Tab-separated table of C-alpha atoms and ligand atoms in Angstrom:
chain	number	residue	atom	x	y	z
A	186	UNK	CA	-22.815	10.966	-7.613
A	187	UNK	CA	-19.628	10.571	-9.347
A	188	UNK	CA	-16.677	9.558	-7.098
A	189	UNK	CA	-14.475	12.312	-6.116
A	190	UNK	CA	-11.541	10.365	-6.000
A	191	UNK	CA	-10.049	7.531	-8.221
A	192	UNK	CA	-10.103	4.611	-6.958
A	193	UNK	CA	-7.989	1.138	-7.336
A	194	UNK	CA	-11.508	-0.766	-7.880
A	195	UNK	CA	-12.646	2.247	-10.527
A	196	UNK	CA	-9.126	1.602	-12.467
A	197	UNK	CA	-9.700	-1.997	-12.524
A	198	UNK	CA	-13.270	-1.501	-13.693
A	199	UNK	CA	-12.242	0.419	-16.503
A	200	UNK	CA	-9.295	-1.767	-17.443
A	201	UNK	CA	-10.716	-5.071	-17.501
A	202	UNK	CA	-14.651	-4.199	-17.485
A	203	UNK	CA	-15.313	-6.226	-14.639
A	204	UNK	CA	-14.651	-6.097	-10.820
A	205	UNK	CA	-10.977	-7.781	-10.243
A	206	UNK	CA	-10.059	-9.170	-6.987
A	207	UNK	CA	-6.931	-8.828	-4.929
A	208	UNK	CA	-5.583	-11.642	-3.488
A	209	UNK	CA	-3.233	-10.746	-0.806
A	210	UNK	CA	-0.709	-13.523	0.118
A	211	UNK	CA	2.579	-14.207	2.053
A	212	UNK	CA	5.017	-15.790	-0.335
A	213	UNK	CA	7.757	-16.256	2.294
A	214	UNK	CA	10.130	-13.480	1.214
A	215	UNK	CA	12.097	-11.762	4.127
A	216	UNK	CA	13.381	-8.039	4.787
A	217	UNK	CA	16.662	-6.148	5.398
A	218	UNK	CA	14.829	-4.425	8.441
A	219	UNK	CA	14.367	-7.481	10.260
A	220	UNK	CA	16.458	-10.139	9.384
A	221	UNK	CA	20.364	-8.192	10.916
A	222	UNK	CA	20.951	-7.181	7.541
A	223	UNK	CA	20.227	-2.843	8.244
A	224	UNK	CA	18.600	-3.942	11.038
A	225	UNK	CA	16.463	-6.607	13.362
A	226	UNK	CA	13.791	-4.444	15.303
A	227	UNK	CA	12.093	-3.479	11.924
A	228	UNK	CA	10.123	-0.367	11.412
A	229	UNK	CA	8.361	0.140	14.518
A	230	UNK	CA	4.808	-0.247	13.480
A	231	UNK	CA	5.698	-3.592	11.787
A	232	UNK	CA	4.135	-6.495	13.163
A	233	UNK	CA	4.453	-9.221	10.356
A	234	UNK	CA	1.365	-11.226	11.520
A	235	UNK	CA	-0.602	-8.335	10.575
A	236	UNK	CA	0.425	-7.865	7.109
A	237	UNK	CA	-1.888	-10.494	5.789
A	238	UNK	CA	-4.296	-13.582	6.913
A	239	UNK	CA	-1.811	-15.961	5.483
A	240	UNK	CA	0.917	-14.145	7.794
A	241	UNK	CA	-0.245	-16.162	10.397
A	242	UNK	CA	-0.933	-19.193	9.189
A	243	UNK	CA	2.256	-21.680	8.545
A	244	UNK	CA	2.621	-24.619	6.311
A	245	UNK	CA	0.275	-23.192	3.317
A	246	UNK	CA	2.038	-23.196	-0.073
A	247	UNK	CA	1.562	-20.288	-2.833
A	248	UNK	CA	-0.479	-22.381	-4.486
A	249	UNK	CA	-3.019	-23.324	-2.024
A	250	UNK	CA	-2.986	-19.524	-0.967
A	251	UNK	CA	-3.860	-18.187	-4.490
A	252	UNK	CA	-6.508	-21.181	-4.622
A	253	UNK	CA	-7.948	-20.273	-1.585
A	254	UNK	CA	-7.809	-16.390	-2.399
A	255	UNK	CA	-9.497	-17.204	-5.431
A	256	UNK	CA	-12.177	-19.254	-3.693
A	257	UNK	CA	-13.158	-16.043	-1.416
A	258	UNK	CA	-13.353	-13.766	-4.007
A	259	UNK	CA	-15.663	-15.852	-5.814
A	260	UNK	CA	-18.023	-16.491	-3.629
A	261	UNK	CA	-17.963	-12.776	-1.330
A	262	UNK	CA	-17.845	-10.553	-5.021
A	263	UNK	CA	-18.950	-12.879	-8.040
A	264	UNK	CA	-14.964	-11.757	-8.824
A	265	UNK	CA	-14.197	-13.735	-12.082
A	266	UNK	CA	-10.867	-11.620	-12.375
A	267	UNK	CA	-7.949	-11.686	-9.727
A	268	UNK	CA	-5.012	-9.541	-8.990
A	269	UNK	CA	-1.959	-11.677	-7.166
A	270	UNK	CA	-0.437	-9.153	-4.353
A	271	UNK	CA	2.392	-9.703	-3.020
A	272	UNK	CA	2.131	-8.055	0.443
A	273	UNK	CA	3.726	-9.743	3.486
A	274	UNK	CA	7.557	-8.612	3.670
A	275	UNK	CA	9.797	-7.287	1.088
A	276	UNK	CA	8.836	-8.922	-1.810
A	277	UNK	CA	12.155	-8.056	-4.089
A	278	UNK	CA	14.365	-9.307	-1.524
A	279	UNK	CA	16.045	-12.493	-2.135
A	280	UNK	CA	17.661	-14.892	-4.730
A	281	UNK	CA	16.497	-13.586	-8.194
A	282	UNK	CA	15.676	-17.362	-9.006
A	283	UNK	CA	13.804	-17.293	-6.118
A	284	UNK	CA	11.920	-13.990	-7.174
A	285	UNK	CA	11.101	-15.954	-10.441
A	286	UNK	CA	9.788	-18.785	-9.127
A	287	UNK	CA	7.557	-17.209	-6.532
A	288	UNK	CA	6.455	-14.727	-9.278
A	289	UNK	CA	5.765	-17.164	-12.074
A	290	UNK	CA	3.070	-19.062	-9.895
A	291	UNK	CA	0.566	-16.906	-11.195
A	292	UNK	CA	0.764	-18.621	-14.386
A	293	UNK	CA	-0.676	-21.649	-12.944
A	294	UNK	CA	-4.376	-19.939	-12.434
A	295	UNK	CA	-5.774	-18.788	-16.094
A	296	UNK	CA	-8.015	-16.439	-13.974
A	297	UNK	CA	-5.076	-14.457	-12.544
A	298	UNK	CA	-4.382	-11.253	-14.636
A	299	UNK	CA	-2.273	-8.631	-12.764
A	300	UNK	CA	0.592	-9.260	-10.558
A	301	UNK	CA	1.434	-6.511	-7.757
A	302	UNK	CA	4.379	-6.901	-5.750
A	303	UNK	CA	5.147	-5.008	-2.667
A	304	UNK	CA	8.593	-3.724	-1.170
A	305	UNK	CA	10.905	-1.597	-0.204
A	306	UNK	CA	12.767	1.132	-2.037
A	307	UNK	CA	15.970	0.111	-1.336
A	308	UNK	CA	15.436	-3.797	-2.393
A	309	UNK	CA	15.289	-2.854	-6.001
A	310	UNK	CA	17.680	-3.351	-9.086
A	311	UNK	CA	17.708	-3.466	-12.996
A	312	UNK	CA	17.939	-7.339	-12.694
A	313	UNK	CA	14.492	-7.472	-10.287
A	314	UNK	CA	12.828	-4.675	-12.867
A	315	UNK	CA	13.774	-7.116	-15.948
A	316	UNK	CA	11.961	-10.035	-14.113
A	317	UNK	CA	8.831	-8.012	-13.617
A	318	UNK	CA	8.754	-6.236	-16.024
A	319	UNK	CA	8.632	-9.381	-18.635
A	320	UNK	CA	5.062	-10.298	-17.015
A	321	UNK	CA	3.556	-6.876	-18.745
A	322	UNK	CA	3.297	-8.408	-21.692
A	323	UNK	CA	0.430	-11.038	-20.151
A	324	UNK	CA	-0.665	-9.109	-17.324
A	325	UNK	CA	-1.325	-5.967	-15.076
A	326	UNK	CA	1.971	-5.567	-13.279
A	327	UNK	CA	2.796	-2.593	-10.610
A	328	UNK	CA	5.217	-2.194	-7.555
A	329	UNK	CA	4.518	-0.420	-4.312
A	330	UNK	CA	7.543	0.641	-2.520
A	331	UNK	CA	7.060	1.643	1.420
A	332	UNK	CA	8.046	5.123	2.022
A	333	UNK	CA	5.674	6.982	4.904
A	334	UNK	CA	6.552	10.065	4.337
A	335	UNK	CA	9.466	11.888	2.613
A	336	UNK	CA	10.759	13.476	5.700
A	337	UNK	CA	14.247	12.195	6.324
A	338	UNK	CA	13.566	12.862	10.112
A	339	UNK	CA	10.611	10.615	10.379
A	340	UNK	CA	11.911	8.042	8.305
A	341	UNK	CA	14.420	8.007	11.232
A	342	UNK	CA	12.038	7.892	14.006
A	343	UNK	CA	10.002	4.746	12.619
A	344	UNK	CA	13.699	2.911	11.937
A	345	UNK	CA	13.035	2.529	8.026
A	346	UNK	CA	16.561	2.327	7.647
A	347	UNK	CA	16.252	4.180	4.251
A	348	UNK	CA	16.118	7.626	3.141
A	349	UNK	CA	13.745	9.752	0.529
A	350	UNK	CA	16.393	9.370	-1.786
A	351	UNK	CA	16.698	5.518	-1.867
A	352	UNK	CA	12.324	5.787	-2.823
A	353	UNK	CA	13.288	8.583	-5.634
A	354	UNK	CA	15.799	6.175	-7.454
A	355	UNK	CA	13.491	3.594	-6.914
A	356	UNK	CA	10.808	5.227	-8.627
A	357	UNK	CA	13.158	6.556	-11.509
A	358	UNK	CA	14.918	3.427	-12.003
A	359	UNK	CA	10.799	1.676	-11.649
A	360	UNK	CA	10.314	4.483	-14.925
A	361	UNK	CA	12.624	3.263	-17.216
A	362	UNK	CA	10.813	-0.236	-17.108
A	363	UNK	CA	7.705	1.455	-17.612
A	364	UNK	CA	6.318	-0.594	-14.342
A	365	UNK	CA	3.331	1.398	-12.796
A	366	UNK	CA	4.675	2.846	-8.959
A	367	UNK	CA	2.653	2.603	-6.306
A	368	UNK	CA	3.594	4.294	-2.772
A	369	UNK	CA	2.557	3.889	0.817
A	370	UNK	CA	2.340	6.732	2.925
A	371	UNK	CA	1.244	6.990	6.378
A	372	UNK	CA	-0.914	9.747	7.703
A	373	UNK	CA	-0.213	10.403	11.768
A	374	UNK	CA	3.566	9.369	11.992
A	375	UNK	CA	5.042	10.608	15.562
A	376	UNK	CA	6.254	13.949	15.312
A	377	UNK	CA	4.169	14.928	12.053
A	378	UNK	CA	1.828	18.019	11.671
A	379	UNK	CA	-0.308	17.954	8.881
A	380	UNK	CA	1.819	20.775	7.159
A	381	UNK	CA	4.113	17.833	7.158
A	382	UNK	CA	2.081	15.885	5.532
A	383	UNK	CA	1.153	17.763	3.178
A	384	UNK	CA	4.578	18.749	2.205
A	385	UNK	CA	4.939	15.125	1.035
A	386	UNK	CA	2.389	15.072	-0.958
A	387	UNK	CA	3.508	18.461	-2.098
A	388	UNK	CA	6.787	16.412	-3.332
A	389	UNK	CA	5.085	13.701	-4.109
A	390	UNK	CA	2.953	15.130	-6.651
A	391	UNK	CA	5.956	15.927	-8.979
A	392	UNK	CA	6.877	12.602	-9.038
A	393	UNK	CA	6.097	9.716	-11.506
A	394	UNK	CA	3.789	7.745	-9.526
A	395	UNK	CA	0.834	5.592	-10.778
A	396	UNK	CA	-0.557	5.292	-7.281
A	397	UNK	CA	-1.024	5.844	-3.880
A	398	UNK	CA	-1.795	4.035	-1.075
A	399	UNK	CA	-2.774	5.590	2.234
A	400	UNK	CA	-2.697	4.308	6.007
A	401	UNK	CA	-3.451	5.690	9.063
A	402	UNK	CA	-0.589	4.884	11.924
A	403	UNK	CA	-1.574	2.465	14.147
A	404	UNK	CA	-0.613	0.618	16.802
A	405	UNK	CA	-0.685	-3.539	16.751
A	406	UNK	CA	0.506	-5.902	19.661
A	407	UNK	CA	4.143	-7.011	19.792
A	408	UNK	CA	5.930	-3.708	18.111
A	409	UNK	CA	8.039	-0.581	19.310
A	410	UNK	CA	4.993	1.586	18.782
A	411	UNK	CA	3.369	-0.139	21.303
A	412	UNK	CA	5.635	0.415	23.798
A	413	UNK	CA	5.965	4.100	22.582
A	414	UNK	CA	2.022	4.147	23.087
A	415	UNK	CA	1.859	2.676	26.528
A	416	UNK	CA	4.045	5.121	27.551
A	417	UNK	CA	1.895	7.781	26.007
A	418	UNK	CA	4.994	8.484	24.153
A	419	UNK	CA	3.099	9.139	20.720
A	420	UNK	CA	-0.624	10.994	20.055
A	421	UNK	CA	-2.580	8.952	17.391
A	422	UNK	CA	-5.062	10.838	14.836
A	423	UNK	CA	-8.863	10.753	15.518
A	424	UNK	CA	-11.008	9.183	13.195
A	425	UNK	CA	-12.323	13.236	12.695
A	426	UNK	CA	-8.514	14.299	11.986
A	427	UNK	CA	-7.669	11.282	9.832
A	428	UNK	CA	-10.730	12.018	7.631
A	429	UNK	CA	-9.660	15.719	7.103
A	430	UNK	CA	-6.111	15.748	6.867
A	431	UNK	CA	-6.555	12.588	4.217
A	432	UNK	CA	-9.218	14.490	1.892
A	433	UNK	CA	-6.606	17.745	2.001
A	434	UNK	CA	-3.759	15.085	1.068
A	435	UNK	CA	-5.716	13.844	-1.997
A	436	UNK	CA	-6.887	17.246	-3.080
A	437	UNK	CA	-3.179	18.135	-3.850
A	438	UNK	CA	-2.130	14.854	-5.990
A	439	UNK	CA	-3.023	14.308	-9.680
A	440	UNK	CA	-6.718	13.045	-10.379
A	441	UNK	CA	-5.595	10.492	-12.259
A	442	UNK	CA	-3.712	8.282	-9.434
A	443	UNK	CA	-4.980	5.639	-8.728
A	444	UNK	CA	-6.065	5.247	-5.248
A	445	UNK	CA	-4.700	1.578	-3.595
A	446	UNK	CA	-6.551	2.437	-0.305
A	447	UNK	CA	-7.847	4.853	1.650
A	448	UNK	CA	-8.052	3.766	5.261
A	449	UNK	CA	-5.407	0.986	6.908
A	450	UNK	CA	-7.056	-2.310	7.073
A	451	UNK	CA	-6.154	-3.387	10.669
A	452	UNK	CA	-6.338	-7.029	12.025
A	453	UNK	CA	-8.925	-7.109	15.294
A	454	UNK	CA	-6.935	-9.304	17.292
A	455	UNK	CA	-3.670	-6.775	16.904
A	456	UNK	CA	-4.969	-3.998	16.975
A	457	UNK	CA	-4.470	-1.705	20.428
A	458	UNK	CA	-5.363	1.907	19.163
A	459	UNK	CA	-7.347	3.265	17.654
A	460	UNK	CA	-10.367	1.314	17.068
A	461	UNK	CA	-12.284	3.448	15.037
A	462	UNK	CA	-9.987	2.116	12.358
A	463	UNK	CA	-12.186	-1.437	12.933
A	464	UNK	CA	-15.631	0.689	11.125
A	465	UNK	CA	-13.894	0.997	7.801
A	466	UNK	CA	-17.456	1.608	5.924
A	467	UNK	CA	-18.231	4.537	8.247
A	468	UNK	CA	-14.874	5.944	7.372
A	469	UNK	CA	-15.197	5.786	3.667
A	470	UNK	CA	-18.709	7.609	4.052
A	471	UNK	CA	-17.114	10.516	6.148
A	472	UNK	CA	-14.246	10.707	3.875
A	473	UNK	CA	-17.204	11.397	1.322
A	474	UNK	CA	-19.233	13.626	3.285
A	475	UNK	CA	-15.846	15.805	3.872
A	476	UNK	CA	-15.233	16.041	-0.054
A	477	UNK	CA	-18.951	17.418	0.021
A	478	UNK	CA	-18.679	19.665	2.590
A	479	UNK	CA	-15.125	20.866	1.143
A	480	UNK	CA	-17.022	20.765	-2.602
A	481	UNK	CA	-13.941	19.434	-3.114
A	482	UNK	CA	-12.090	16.061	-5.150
A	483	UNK	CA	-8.738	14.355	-5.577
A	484	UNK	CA	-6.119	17.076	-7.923
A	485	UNK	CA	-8.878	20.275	-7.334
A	486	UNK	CA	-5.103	21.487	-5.611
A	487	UNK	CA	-2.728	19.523	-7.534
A	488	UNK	CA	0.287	22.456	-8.400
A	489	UNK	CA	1.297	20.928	-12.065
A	490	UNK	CA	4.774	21.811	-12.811
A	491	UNK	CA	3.587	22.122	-16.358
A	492	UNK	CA	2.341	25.676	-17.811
B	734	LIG	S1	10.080	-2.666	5.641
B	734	LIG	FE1	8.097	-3.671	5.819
B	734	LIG	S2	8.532	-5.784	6.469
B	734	LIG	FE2	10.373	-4.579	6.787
B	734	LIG	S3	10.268	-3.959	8.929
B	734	LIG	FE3	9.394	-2.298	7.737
B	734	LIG	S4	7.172	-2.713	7.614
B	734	LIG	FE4	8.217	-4.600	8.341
């Protein structure tokens, strides 16, 4: 059966006629959140070990990361193609020699063809957008700025440190250098209902986004959440609630976004709650079932602006 929503892996399929891997890699940027600059707790799910394998290892250049990267994907998917992500951190933040240099590595692998950087909204400028934007010309290139959720109120809770309005001129000012935009958004954030939730998507669908990228909150070792979870503080979705509230979400965004991820890939040895999150196959076969039951795909409720 045909796949009722769009996803990254589909995209890639149809770009480059092959499956493309992405290698996900920790090229020692920083972020405003953590280093005293807005802010040193960071947003309170933020655990920076469990952005990314390499998080936690020390002492491994770009290069041996992409190599390595490379390596995997080879031999797990037959992957001939590779996508460079830039994940761990905010990866606009810094010295914009700096952001060349750790950008321009992927020109050392002949097999790399898309770079995919990672960051926050309010890390962006014209001079970072000229960088990346001069790598379109040899390769797939699109930013995913951290958001959550457009509610001012929870952007407050978690400690972003930004508002809506720093993500909307990101994405505008992202436009006019015709760079594909990507956003994260987190389903479950404390003090969310799913009307909530689906008011950001509401608001989200009018915007110019490429595509989407969904997680699930949860709660890793060594953060604020945890605390806030001890202390029974927050309620976390069930795997049953996740499942429905996400297939709503996608129903009422355009069908052709592209889909980063569906479910939150969590590290086992941070993870405290919840650990359904650990069966990610099982998830992506409910989240099917529940587009069956709801005859239902990604845009059926998409409210086009357009008449
Ligand atoms: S913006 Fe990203 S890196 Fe910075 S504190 Fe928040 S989650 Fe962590």
């Amino acid at each position: 059966m045909k796949q009722r929503y769009y996803s990254f892996s589909s995209y890639l399929r149809e770009r480059f006629g092959e499956r493309v891997h992405r290698i996900s890699i920790n090229a020692g940027f920083s972020c405003p959140n953590l280093d005293g600059t807005k802010d040193s707790g960071g947003c309170i799910f933020c655990n920076n070990k469990a952005f990314s394998y390499f998080a936690n290892l020390e002492g491994f250049s770009l290069e041996e990361q992409i190599a390595a990267g490379i390596e995997y994907g080879r031999r797990r998917f037959k992957a001939k193609k590779f996508i460079l992500y830039f994940q761990s951190f905010s990866n606009t933040y810094g010295d914009i020699n700096f952001l060349k240099e750790k950008y321009s590595c992927i020109k050392k692998f002949d097999n790399i063809v898309g770079l995919a950087v990672s960051t926050r909204p309010d890390c962006i400028d014209e001079e970072k957008l000229n960088v990346i934007e001069r790598f379109k010309e040899d390769y797939e290139v699109y930013v995913e700025y951290g958001l959550g959720s457009v509610h001012n109120k929870t952007l407050g809770l978690i400690n972003r440190n930004h508002k809506f309005a720093d993500f909307q001129k990101a994405v505008a000012l992202t436009q006019e250098y015709g760079i594909n935009t990507g956003a994260h958004l987190i389903l479950g954030l404390p003090g969310e209902t799913a009307s909530d939730m689906f008011a950001t998507m509401r608001i989200l669908s009018k915007m110019p986004l490429w595509g989407v990228k969904f997680h699930c909150l949860h709660v890793v070792k060594d953060t604020h959440l945890e605390q806030m979870y001890r202390n029974n503080e927050i309620k976390l979705l069930s795997e049953d609630e996740y499942v429905n509230i996400l297939v709503r979400a996608l129903e009422l965004i355009p069908k052709n976004w592209v889909i980063l991820r569906l479910v939150s890939d969590a590290d086992r040895n941070l993870l405290v709650a919840p650990f359904w999150l650990n069966d990610k196959h099982r998830i992506l076969k409910k989240i099917e079932e529940e587009f069956n039951k709801r005859k239902s795909y990604q845009g059926l409720r998409y409210e086009s602006t357009c008449n």
